[in-house]
XYZ file of C-alpha atoms in Angstrom:
666
model
C -7.539 15.210 11.435
C -6.088 12.517 14.196
C -2.966 11.294 13.901
C -1.387 7.734 15.174
C 2.160 9.132 16.431
C 2.003 10.499 19.396
C 3.509 13.694 20.029
C 4.298 14.434 16.164
C 2.561 17.739 14.707
C 0.179 17.646 11.649
C 1.287 19.714 8.835
C -0.951 22.909 8.118
C -3.868 21.750 6.400
C -4.146 22.157 2.546
C -6.804 23.063 0.270
C -9.114 19.393 -0.378
C -11.121 19.072 -3.267
C -14.967 18.917 -3.524
C -16.361 15.882 -1.801
C -17.405 12.904 -3.602
C -20.416 12.585 -5.519
C -21.124 9.193 -4.867
C -24.752 8.363 -3.788
C -24.625 7.552 0.168
C -27.179 5.409 2.182
C -31.094 6.161 2.341
C -31.564 5.605 6.164
C -35.235 6.230 6.082
C -35.925 3.424 2.906
C -33.767 1.287 5.180
C -35.548 1.470 8.234
C -38.529 0.831 5.792
C -37.535 -1.982 4.670
C -36.620 -3.315 8.138
C -39.783 -2.553 9.553
C -41.938 -3.905 6.731
C -40.167 -7.100 5.882
C -39.652 -7.745 10.069
C -43.405 -7.241 10.481
C -44.297 -9.900 8.054
C -41.788 -12.340 9.807
C -43.449 -11.374 13.070
C -46.827 -11.937 11.841
C -46.473 -14.720 9.748
C -44.948 -16.586 13.491
C -47.902 -14.915 15.215
C -50.146 -16.785 13.029
C -48.780 -20.032 12.787
C -49.049 -20.176 16.690
C -52.188 -19.512 16.522
C -52.678 -22.354 13.190
C -50.961 -24.911 15.360
C -50.557 -26.952 12.350
C -48.760 -30.862 11.921
C -45.399 -30.431 11.155
C -44.895 -31.621 7.438
C -42.703 -31.137 4.203
C -44.310 -27.098 3.807
C -42.925 -26.617 7.137
C -39.271 -26.819 4.900
C -40.210 -24.346 2.752
C -42.097 -21.734 5.427
C -38.803 -22.201 6.714
C -37.014 -20.687 3.697
C -39.332 -18.157 3.380
C -39.496 -16.521 6.685
C -35.364 -16.733 6.799
C -35.191 -15.452 3.368
C -37.618 -11.858 5.200
C -35.624 -11.504 8.053
C -31.983 -12.053 6.928
C -32.540 -10.436 3.492
C -34.601 -7.775 5.151
C -31.528 -7.065 7.791
C -28.836 -7.084 4.830
C -31.083 -4.810 2.437
C -31.711 -2.404 5.373
C -27.743 -2.346 6.590
C -26.701 -2.119 3.110
C -29.241 0.760 1.893
C -28.866 2.886 4.858
C -25.087 3.274 3.775
C -25.148 3.444 0.069
C -27.921 3.610 -2.561
C -27.291 0.869 -4.706
C -29.872 -1.462 -6.984
C -28.507 -4.233 -5.240
C -30.170 -3.839 -1.513
C -33.400 -2.581 -3.380
C -33.404 -5.984 -5.173
C -32.515 -7.119 -1.863
C -35.617 -5.865 -0.332
C -37.334 -6.938 -2.879
C -36.389 -10.747 -2.110
C -37.364 -9.799 2.001
C -40.588 -8.568 1.389
C -41.245 -11.518 -0.976
C -40.315 -13.845 1.394
C -42.037 -12.275 4.268
C -45.212 -12.165 2.462
C -45.066 -15.883 0.992
C -44.757 -16.836 4.522
C -47.819 -14.619 5.578
C -49.623 -16.324 3.104
C -48.782 -19.933 4.257
C -49.278 -19.674 7.873
C -52.644 -17.570 6.800
C -54.072 -20.098 4.948
C -52.635 -22.590 7.853
C -55.070 -20.944 9.998
C -57.423 -20.898 7.416
C -57.690 -24.478 7.537
C -58.048 -24.189 11.387
C -60.837 -21.695 11.559
C -62.295 -21.527 8.227
C -63.560 -18.368 8.440
C -60.799 -15.903 7.499
C -61.731 -12.940 4.526
C -59.713 -12.964 1.632
C -58.284 -15.930 2.163
C -57.742 -17.001 -1.824
C -55.999 -14.033 -2.493
C -53.579 -14.243 0.592
C -53.290 -17.665 -0.071
C -52.096 -17.147 -3.269
C -49.052 -15.531 -1.988
C -47.017 -18.332 -0.739
C -46.818 -19.674 -4.388
C -46.220 -16.533 -6.007
C -44.478 -13.724 -4.092
C -41.114 -15.168 -3.037
C -40.414 -15.698 -6.806
C -39.327 -12.084 -7.947
C -36.890 -11.432 -5.380
C -35.718 -15.198 -5.048
C -34.823 -15.494 -9.057
C -33.333 -12.044 -9.096
C -30.877 -12.938 -6.461
C -29.202 -15.352 -8.486
C -30.505 -13.643 -12.183
C -29.728 -10.279 -11.711
C -28.120 -9.189 -8.453
C -24.341 -11.191 -9.268
C -24.228 -8.560 -12.633
C -24.567 -5.670 -10.341
C -22.432 -6.017 -7.586
C -19.449 -4.125 -9.406
C -17.878 -0.565 -9.893
C -17.678 -1.108 -13.256
C -19.974 -0.228 -16.189
C -21.402 -2.819 -17.586
C -21.090 -4.125 -20.823
C -23.723 -4.472 -24.097
C -24.268 -8.544 -23.056
C -23.986 -7.744 -19.715
C -26.960 -5.314 -20.110
C -28.300 -8.228 -22.202
C -27.881 -10.750 -19.152
C -29.406 -8.212 -17.180
C -32.435 -7.312 -18.818
C -33.416 -11.360 -19.530
C -32.718 -11.765 -15.915
C -35.101 -9.429 -15.039
C -37.441 -10.296 -16.953
C -37.336 -13.690 -16.517
C -37.831 -12.815 -12.568
C -41.010 -10.528 -13.623
C -42.428 -13.099 -15.579
C -41.937 -16.506 -13.266
C -44.361 -15.233 -10.683
C -47.049 -14.157 -13.630
C -46.393 -17.964 -15.160
C -46.967 -19.535 -11.871
C -50.543 -17.646 -10.826
C -51.671 -18.385 -14.174
C -50.906 -22.083 -14.047
C -48.779 -21.822 -17.481
C -47.601 -25.763 -18.803
C -44.717 -24.037 -19.747
C -43.904 -23.036 -16.312
C -41.088 -26.010 -16.226
C -39.353 -25.260 -18.794
C -38.917 -21.966 -17.393
C -37.565 -22.987 -14.824
C -34.787 -24.605 -16.852
C -34.005 -21.343 -18.058
C -33.776 -19.775 -15.310
C -31.527 -22.503 -13.912
C -29.370 -21.753 -17.367
C -29.096 -18.413 -16.939
C -27.888 -18.782 -13.144
C -25.459 -21.145 -14.051
C -24.286 -18.529 -16.625
C -24.247 -15.427 -14.219
C -22.132 -17.861 -11.939
C -19.873 -18.698 -14.764
C -19.400 -14.614 -15.061
C -18.723 -13.982 -12.007
C -16.194 -16.462 -11.654
C -14.564 -14.792 -14.735
C -14.535 -11.719 -12.526
C -12.860 -13.015 -9.858
C -10.179 -14.520 -11.625
C -9.625 -11.782 -14.567
C -11.548 -8.676 -13.090
C -9.930 -5.493 -11.355
C -8.202 -7.122 -7.971
C -10.229 -4.416 -5.905
C -13.365 -5.740 -6.869
C -12.149 -9.405 -6.272
C -12.913 -9.678 -2.425
C -16.230 -11.600 -1.776
C -16.788 -12.854 -5.645
C -16.126 -15.816 -4.531
C -18.422 -16.294 -2.319
C -21.152 -14.880 -4.322
C -20.344 -17.536 -7.223
C -21.337 -19.937 -4.674
C -24.362 -18.535 -3.425
C -25.648 -17.897 -7.224
C -24.929 -21.654 -8.031
C -26.442 -22.917 -5.014
C -29.203 -21.149 -5.631
C -30.030 -21.960 -9.344
C -29.129 -25.738 -8.334
C -31.866 -25.732 -5.885
C -34.367 -25.639 -8.501
C -33.277 -28.335 -10.262
C -35.636 -31.066 -8.144
C -38.695 -29.004 -9.751
C -37.642 -29.796 -13.490
C -35.951 -33.367 -13.241
C -38.493 -36.461 -13.337
C -36.449 -39.242 -14.446
C -34.864 -39.507 -10.942
C -36.798 -38.887 -7.596
C -35.208 -36.387 -4.838
C -35.532 -35.635 -1.599
C -38.381 -33.196 -1.132
C -36.122 -31.400 1.104
C -33.199 -30.626 -1.187
C -34.696 -27.568 -2.449
C -35.521 -25.560 0.644
C -32.056 -27.169 2.167
C -30.394 -25.447 -0.868
C -31.973 -22.265 -0.063
C -31.189 -22.405 3.547
C -27.497 -23.255 2.268
C -27.257 -20.345 -0.450
C -28.698 -17.912 2.841
C -25.723 -18.906 5.075
C -22.851 -17.591 2.435
C -24.971 -15.011 -0.385
C -26.260 -12.484 2.120
C -22.606 -12.039 3.613
C -21.375 -11.866 0.277
C -23.600 -9.304 -1.442
C -22.313 -7.294 2.230
C -18.997 -7.453 1.418
C -18.989 -6.555 -2.469
C -21.764 -4.077 -2.263
C -20.316 -1.882 0.707
C -16.310 -2.952 -0.441
C -15.190 -4.190 3.214
C -16.475 -1.155 4.912
C -18.741 -2.571 7.603
C -18.835 -0.016 9.853
C -18.625 -2.389 12.903
C -20.677 -5.151 11.150
C -17.703 -7.426 10.636
C -17.448 -9.385 13.763
C -21.150 -9.948 13.426
C -21.381 -10.762 9.850
C -17.941 -13.088 10.093
C -19.732 -15.129 13.235
C -23.159 -15.536 11.691
C -21.653 -16.660 8.231
C -19.150 -18.805 10.091
C -22.117 -20.417 12.213
C -24.361 -20.734 9.779
C -21.803 -22.676 7.478
C -20.390 -24.802 9.995
C -24.014 -25.918 11.102
C -24.722 -26.762 7.601
C -21.514 -28.707 6.876
C -22.102 -30.570 10.220
C -26.354 -31.181 8.804
C -24.925 -32.728 5.571
C -22.650 -34.605 7.135
C -24.721 -36.131 9.072
C -27.251 -36.922 7.401
C -24.409 -38.572 4.126
C -23.354 -40.380 7.249
C -26.598 -42.199 8.394
C -27.573 -42.641 4.766
C -24.678 -44.132 3.879
C -23.964 -46.356 7.142
C -27.793 -47.280 7.475
C -27.273 -49.489 3.897
C -24.694 -51.291 5.537
C -25.301 -51.726 9.205
C -28.421 -52.889 10.928
C -30.748 -50.586 12.397
C -30.005 -50.399 15.621
C -29.394 -46.578 16.301
C -25.469 -47.743 15.587
C -25.234 -45.594 11.909
C -26.953 -42.570 14.263
C -24.169 -42.945 16.984
C -21.346 -43.169 14.369
C -22.536 -40.206 12.554
C -22.782 -38.039 15.446
C -19.243 -39.288 16.443
C -18.080 -38.107 12.809
C -19.501 -34.720 13.714
C -17.723 -34.204 16.486
C -14.506 -35.574 15.061
C -15.021 -32.509 12.007
C -16.250 -29.626 14.500
C -12.830 -28.252 14.924
C -10.930 -28.746 12.001
C -14.297 -27.710 9.784
C -14.501 -24.716 12.152
C -10.853 -23.931 11.578
C -10.859 -23.895 8.406
C -14.272 -21.741 7.512
C -13.273 -19.007 9.889
C -9.897 -18.492 8.058
C -11.981 -18.303 4.868
C -14.863 -16.350 6.122
C -12.241 -14.279 7.820
C -10.832 -13.386 4.809
C -14.469 -12.863 2.825
C -15.162 -10.218 5.778
C -12.299 -8.193 5.140
C -9.940 -8.805 2.314
C -6.200 -8.324 2.001
C -6.590 -6.393 5.105
C -8.087 -9.626 7.066
C -3.972 -11.045 6.229
C -1.767 -8.005 7.183
C 1.299 -10.544 7.012
C 0.325 -11.523 3.180
C 0.168 -7.946 2.132
C 3.555 -7.228 3.747
C 5.343 -10.491 2.260
C 3.511 -8.781 -1.598
C 5.075 -5.615 -0.916
C 8.355 -6.498 0.197
C 9.102 -8.870 -2.826
C 8.615 -5.691 -4.529
C 11.615 -4.112 -2.855
C 14.255 -6.971 -4.324
C 12.405 -6.333 -7.380
C 14.217 -4.871 -10.882
C 11.657 -2.024 -10.835
C 13.279 1.580 -11.039
C 13.259 3.617 -7.310
C 11.566 6.361 -8.688
C 8.744 3.909 -9.310
C 8.824 1.919 -5.758
C 6.920 4.106 -3.539
C 3.912 4.714 -6.263
C 3.717 1.504 -6.847
C 3.913 0.074 -3.338
C 1.236 2.960 -2.226
C -1.312 2.021 -5.196
C -0.950 -1.485 -3.345
C -1.714 -0.231 0.277
C -4.419 2.157 -0.722
C -6.304 -0.910 -2.935
C -5.591 -3.564 -0.103
C -6.614 -1.555 2.816
C -9.469 -0.527 0.497
C -8.870 3.095 1.047
C -9.938 6.691 -0.868
C -5.952 7.908 -0.776
C -2.401 6.775 0.086
C -0.015 9.929 0.085
C 3.998 9.332 1.031
C 5.613 12.284 2.281
C 9.342 12.404 3.517
C 12.140 14.971 3.334
C 14.214 15.145 0.246
C 11.995 13.007 -1.957
C 9.075 13.726 -3.940
C 5.547 13.642 -2.684
C 4.099 10.346 -3.526
C -0.312 10.521 -4.602
C -2.798 8.011 -4.653
C -5.987 8.740 -5.411
C -7.666 11.829 -4.540
C -8.449 12.795 -0.705
C -12.243 14.346 -0.208
C -11.725 15.221 3.391
C -8.930 15.622 6.077
C -6.261 12.661 6.341
C -4.992 10.308 8.984
C -1.480 10.426 9.610
C 0.952 7.369 10.602
C 4.750 8.070 11.286
C 7.504 5.977 9.202
C 10.084 4.686 11.019
C 13.140 2.833 9.929
C 15.882 1.736 12.278
C 13.934 3.594 15.080
C 14.233 7.360 12.773
C 11.353 8.950 11.399
C 12.119 8.881 7.798
C 8.703 10.187 6.568
C 4.832 10.189 7.004
C 1.960 8.378 5.711
C -1.497 10.258 4.934
C -4.177 7.865 4.063
C -8.236 8.633 3.636
C -11.069 6.339 4.150
C -13.329 6.176 0.822
C -16.072 9.273 1.318
C -18.676 8.178 4.294
C -16.292 5.864 5.655
C -13.852 5.634 8.680
C -11.131 3.547 9.510
C -11.307 0.835 12.223
C -8.589 -0.233 14.390
C -8.081 -3.293 12.352
C -7.317 -0.855 9.659
C -5.102 1.043 11.775
C -3.642 -2.053 12.780
C -2.666 -3.252 9.451
C -1.373 0.008 8.140
C 0.650 0.350 11.316
C 2.319 -3.380 9.858
C 2.703 -2.075 5.899
C 4.278 0.745 7.666
C 7.456 -1.336 8.000
C 7.344 -1.962 4.300
C 6.742 1.636 3.483
C 9.352 2.874 6.046
C 12.172 0.562 4.701
C 10.784 1.665 1.102
C 11.376 5.673 1.782
C 14.729 4.740 3.050
C 16.154 3.345 0.281
C 14.223 5.663 -1.877
C 16.149 8.501 0.215
C 19.241 6.281 -0.220
C 19.013 6.606 -4.057
C 18.731 9.771 -4.113
C 21.616 10.420 -1.787
C 23.701 8.442 -4.537
C 22.587 10.558 -7.238
C 23.027 13.242 -5.268
C 26.844 12.213 -4.307
C 27.494 11.359 -7.758
C 26.492 14.554 -9.013
C 28.547 16.291 -6.436
C 31.497 13.786 -7.048
C 31.303 14.859 -10.860
C 31.198 18.452 -9.989
C 33.859 18.285 -7.259
C 36.157 16.108 -10.116
C 35.546 18.523 -12.947
C 36.293 21.606 -10.697
C 39.673 20.106 -9.392
C 40.295 19.263 -13.496
C 40.326 22.824 -13.697
C 42.382 23.466 -11.055
C 45.136 21.228 -12.734
C 44.489 22.715 -16.137
C 44.589 26.394 -14.921
C 47.713 25.755 -12.974
C 49.442 23.923 -15.998
C 47.779 26.247 -18.342
C 48.955 29.495 -16.783
C 52.075 28.124 -15.184
C 53.699 24.554 -16.180
C 52.823 24.992 -19.837
C 54.080 28.484 -20.193
C 57.491 27.719 -18.341
C 58.029 24.672 -20.526
C 57.563 26.534 -23.624
C 60.173 29.673 -22.291
C 62.570 26.849 -21.381
C 62.300 25.374 -24.716
C 62.848 28.658 -26.699
C 65.769 28.889 -24.218
C 67.036 25.944 -25.337
C 66.487 26.605 -28.967
C 68.702 30.267 -28.113
C 71.497 28.317 -26.348
C 72.177 25.837 -28.945
C 72.314 28.761 -31.625
C 74.613 30.367 -29.397
C 77.021 27.149 -28.871
C 78.963 28.086 -32.192
C 79.460 31.350 -32.262
C 79.592 32.404 -28.348
C 79.991 29.364 -26.117
C 80.121 31.721 -22.799
C 76.966 32.870 -23.363
C 75.065 29.661 -24.079
C 76.483 28.610 -20.866
C 74.965 31.780 -18.867
C 71.857 30.545 -20.950
C 71.621 27.339 -19.934
C 72.326 28.062 -16.114
C 69.134 30.767 -16.433
C 67.375 27.378 -17.892
C 68.582 25.103 -15.147
C 66.387 27.832 -13.181
C 63.471 27.740 -14.763
C 63.305 23.921 -15.039
C 63.849 23.755 -11.003
C 60.662 26.354 -10.907
C 58.748 23.779 -12.562
C 59.513 20.971 -10.864
C 58.412 23.147 -7.576
C 55.759 23.847 -9.023
C 54.602 20.298 -10.431
C 55.578 19.229 -6.416
C 53.230 21.837 -5.092
C 50.712 20.889 -7.548
C 50.800 17.340 -6.318
C 51.053 17.869 -2.525
C 48.139 20.126 -2.896
C 46.086 17.106 -4.093
C 46.871 15.108 -1.941
C 50.428 14.335 -0.443
C 52.682 10.844 -0.117
C 53.034 11.865 3.063
C 49.244 11.944 4.063
C 48.840 8.408 3.000
C 52.233 7.425 4.725
C 52.923 9.156 7.928
C 49.315 10.562 8.777
C 47.128 14.020 9.200
C 49.922 15.488 11.624
C 53.108 14.927 9.348
C 51.212 16.099 6.437
C 49.942 19.407 8.000
C 53.672 19.906 9.278
C 54.715 19.276 5.601
C 52.420 22.047 4.668
C 53.856 24.376 7.110
C 57.416 23.659 5.970
C 56.491 24.571 2.416
C 56.379 27.588 3.085
C 59.791 28.436 5.046
C 61.900 30.808 3.827
C 58.592 32.847 2.335
C 57.171 36.244 3.537
C 54.436 33.938 4.931
C 55.666 32.349 8.373
C 53.145 29.043 8.816
C 53.028 27.605 11.924
C 51.457 24.171 12.943
C 50.528 22.429 16.371
C 48.116 19.009 15.881
C 47.848 16.061 18.117
C 48.131 12.321 17.531
C 46.157 11.289 14.910
C 46.290 7.026 15.391
C 43.601 5.097 13.695
C 41.909 8.173 11.788
C 40.074 7.362 8.824
C 41.882 7.726 5.831
C 37.984 9.859 4.357
C 37.949 12.239 7.451
C 42.414 12.979 7.210
C 41.867 13.592 3.587
C 39.405 15.969 4.149
C 40.770 17.728 7.030
C 43.924 18.187 4.984
C 42.384 19.343 1.746
C 40.249 22.038 3.795
C 43.870 22.763 5.586
C 45.589 23.049 2.304
C 42.875 25.427 0.475
C 42.415 27.675 3.307
C 46.485 28.491 3.192
C 46.175 28.794 -0.585
C 43.566 31.452 0.020
C 46.001 33.128 3.159
C 48.724 33.199 0.055
C 46.881 34.821 -2.773
C 44.032 36.680 -1.069
C 45.283 37.814 2.563
C 48.420 39.811 2.326
C 49.120 37.900 5.798
C 52.735 37.459 7.505
C 51.845 34.959 9.593
C 49.323 31.956 9.188
C 48.706 29.397 12.048
C 47.052 26.135 11.466
C 45.963 23.958 14.418
C 44.342 20.310 14.475
C 43.067 18.725 17.050
C 40.866 16.108 18.290
C 37.672 16.879 21.063
C 35.880 13.754 22.083
C 34.474 12.562 18.899
C 35.422 15.386 16.592
C 38.016 16.641 14.802
C 37.986 20.692 14.248
C 40.554 22.044 11.866
C 41.513 25.776 12.420
C 43.541 27.810 9.952
C 43.853 31.739 11.245
C 46.003 34.425 9.690
C 47.035 38.549 10.342
C 45.958 39.188 6.955
C 43.213 41.929 5.510
C 40.342 39.779 6.401
C 37.305 38.909 3.870
C 35.746 42.018 2.713
C 32.068 42.020 3.368
C 30.926 41.828 -0.323
C 32.951 39.697 -1.173
C 31.362 36.650 -3.168
C 32.896 33.248 -2.411
C 35.303 31.154 -4.787
C 35.661 27.784 -5.741
C 38.002 27.259 -3.228
C 35.541 28.646 -0.493
C 33.332 26.204 -1.976
C 35.542 23.049 -2.164
C 35.947 23.434 1.764
C 32.625 23.679 2.302
C 31.681 20.503 0.098
C 34.592 18.499 2.162
C 33.621 19.102 5.461
C 29.557 18.485 4.642
C 30.535 15.440 2.530
C 31.864 14.195 6.555
C 28.842 15.469 7.732
C 30.758 18.348 9.347
C 30.561 21.904 9.605
C 33.004 24.967 8.026
C 32.925 28.589 9.328
C 34.348 31.596 7.784
C 34.965 34.456 10.297
C 36.768 37.214 11.056
C 40.077 36.937 14.112
C 39.700 39.353 16.598
C 43.240 40.449 16.161
C 42.728 40.955 12.160
C 42.365 38.626 9.872
C 40.440 35.305 8.789
C 39.743 32.134 10.770
C 38.662 29.249 8.800
C 37.338 26.422 11.397
C 35.867 23.212 10.464
C 34.447 20.573 12.432
C 34.368 17.386 11.496
C 33.093 13.896 13.284
C 35.877 11.434 13.864
C 33.899 8.235 12.281
C 33.208 8.983 8.773
C 29.398 9.658 8.151
C 27.376 6.575 6.027
C 25.660 8.408 2.244
C 22.574 7.627 3.708
C 22.964 9.896 6.554
C 24.773 12.814 5.340
C 21.753 14.737 3.754
C 19.143 12.868 5.594
């Protein structure tokens, strides 16, 4: 397993599902297709050199046949070597058919020169029939099959009709069927329907299948329209229009098929494909521009070479703008969404400001990353969050560290599709997308921290209410009830024994004073006013003074805490107050010392007593949990340990600056 972020150790390997059963490539068959098609093209070129024919309109069709053999033979071999799919087999039929047609044409040319070649009648027939099955299948069958989803009944019917027509057309041509041109019209109509169906899929089909479909629509449309000159009789069209349209289709159709069938995984061929398509489109477009300008200007300007010069100037001006526009579109054809990581980042970033639940945010982003980069699986792992997974891995994943503001917040694990690998471009795209994912992880962790803090806050509030309820129920409540009964007794004695009533009222006065002291003690225990008015030092001093005159002597040593944050001061006072309360209730001590000192960026609070200490089997109570929670909420620590001279030491270390919520539980 490779790791993008250096210095980060990969996690332990986990059992993976069984390898995918999707079909793999057929390299032997691919080699046979490439050798056959290229040998036919090479043989045709040799025969052409030997025949040395005169250049006429037949050369246009010969150029188409040889180009089909070379281009589709290569595309079929590349695709078939990596994926066994019906489409490359149909491309192979087109390639071999084009090669046979070219061979038949040049064989006939050589026979016309020499006149003694054998089987010329049968071989010559190839130039008019061999190219038909594959070429008609290109725009009648192939576009229906470049998909991952299963075909529906109507689509199967279209495939069957296109396949039957592709087989019938060479038979009808060889038999010189009187209805041949009617069959051509049917093929054109079915081709237009096929182009329309692909366009509908491009707009409404699954997002992961849309890349390249626009170019497939263009190629299908051009191939279908290229047969129009064969069936139009009302208007005389240039003889070169049909072969020219075939050549135009070969500038985009093979690349579109390659991209769609292989789903953007071109195994290092991306640069070759993009440059080849760009060159073909640019050359075709400039030639068309030149011819159009020449034809238009010839009618309005004298024929002294001026139209040709102006056409050349138009081509020169159009080269750079056309190259920029076409390069952008071809780049997107080859690489899909990965061609523009910024666009994907913007789309992912827009989800961060949406109203989707935080729990669904990472799942949605992981799916978007997987579909944009054409991955098999994506997993986002972060401490404190449930793992988010999209897809099922069939191999060991590659890791990418997710960093937010310089801190590693999680790990992105990805696997390419079966039989594929991640290119440098893919890794660069994932690095760009990682920043959005890292921000999303930070948002999700912050949300989880807020939820956890809300739960802890509710728990602390509940516990404080229990403490107040206990103090009121066990202390103030019974005292007030006793005073009420005493007052009723004094009232009854006023008429019969005024002296006894006076003595009872004096006793009740003491009870009221004790209740008032209890209420004051309870309020100071929660948060004394002096803490807000005079600060932590004065509050701790008052805490010690409240025990003067009792059996416990409390000494206080504090620094001056100018500018101490109220949250830190409240946490420190709460810890000290709870620790002293525990000493009073459980320690049996005679002396207690409170120390609060500042050490650089930390506040150290200690409460030490000379009591009996904490038994080894003691269970932490509410007070101990409350102190630890107060320290943890400020990003600090709390320890309870035996004192060397006997007794217990409670020591809290708190950061002077309050810790943000997202860092407290990171």
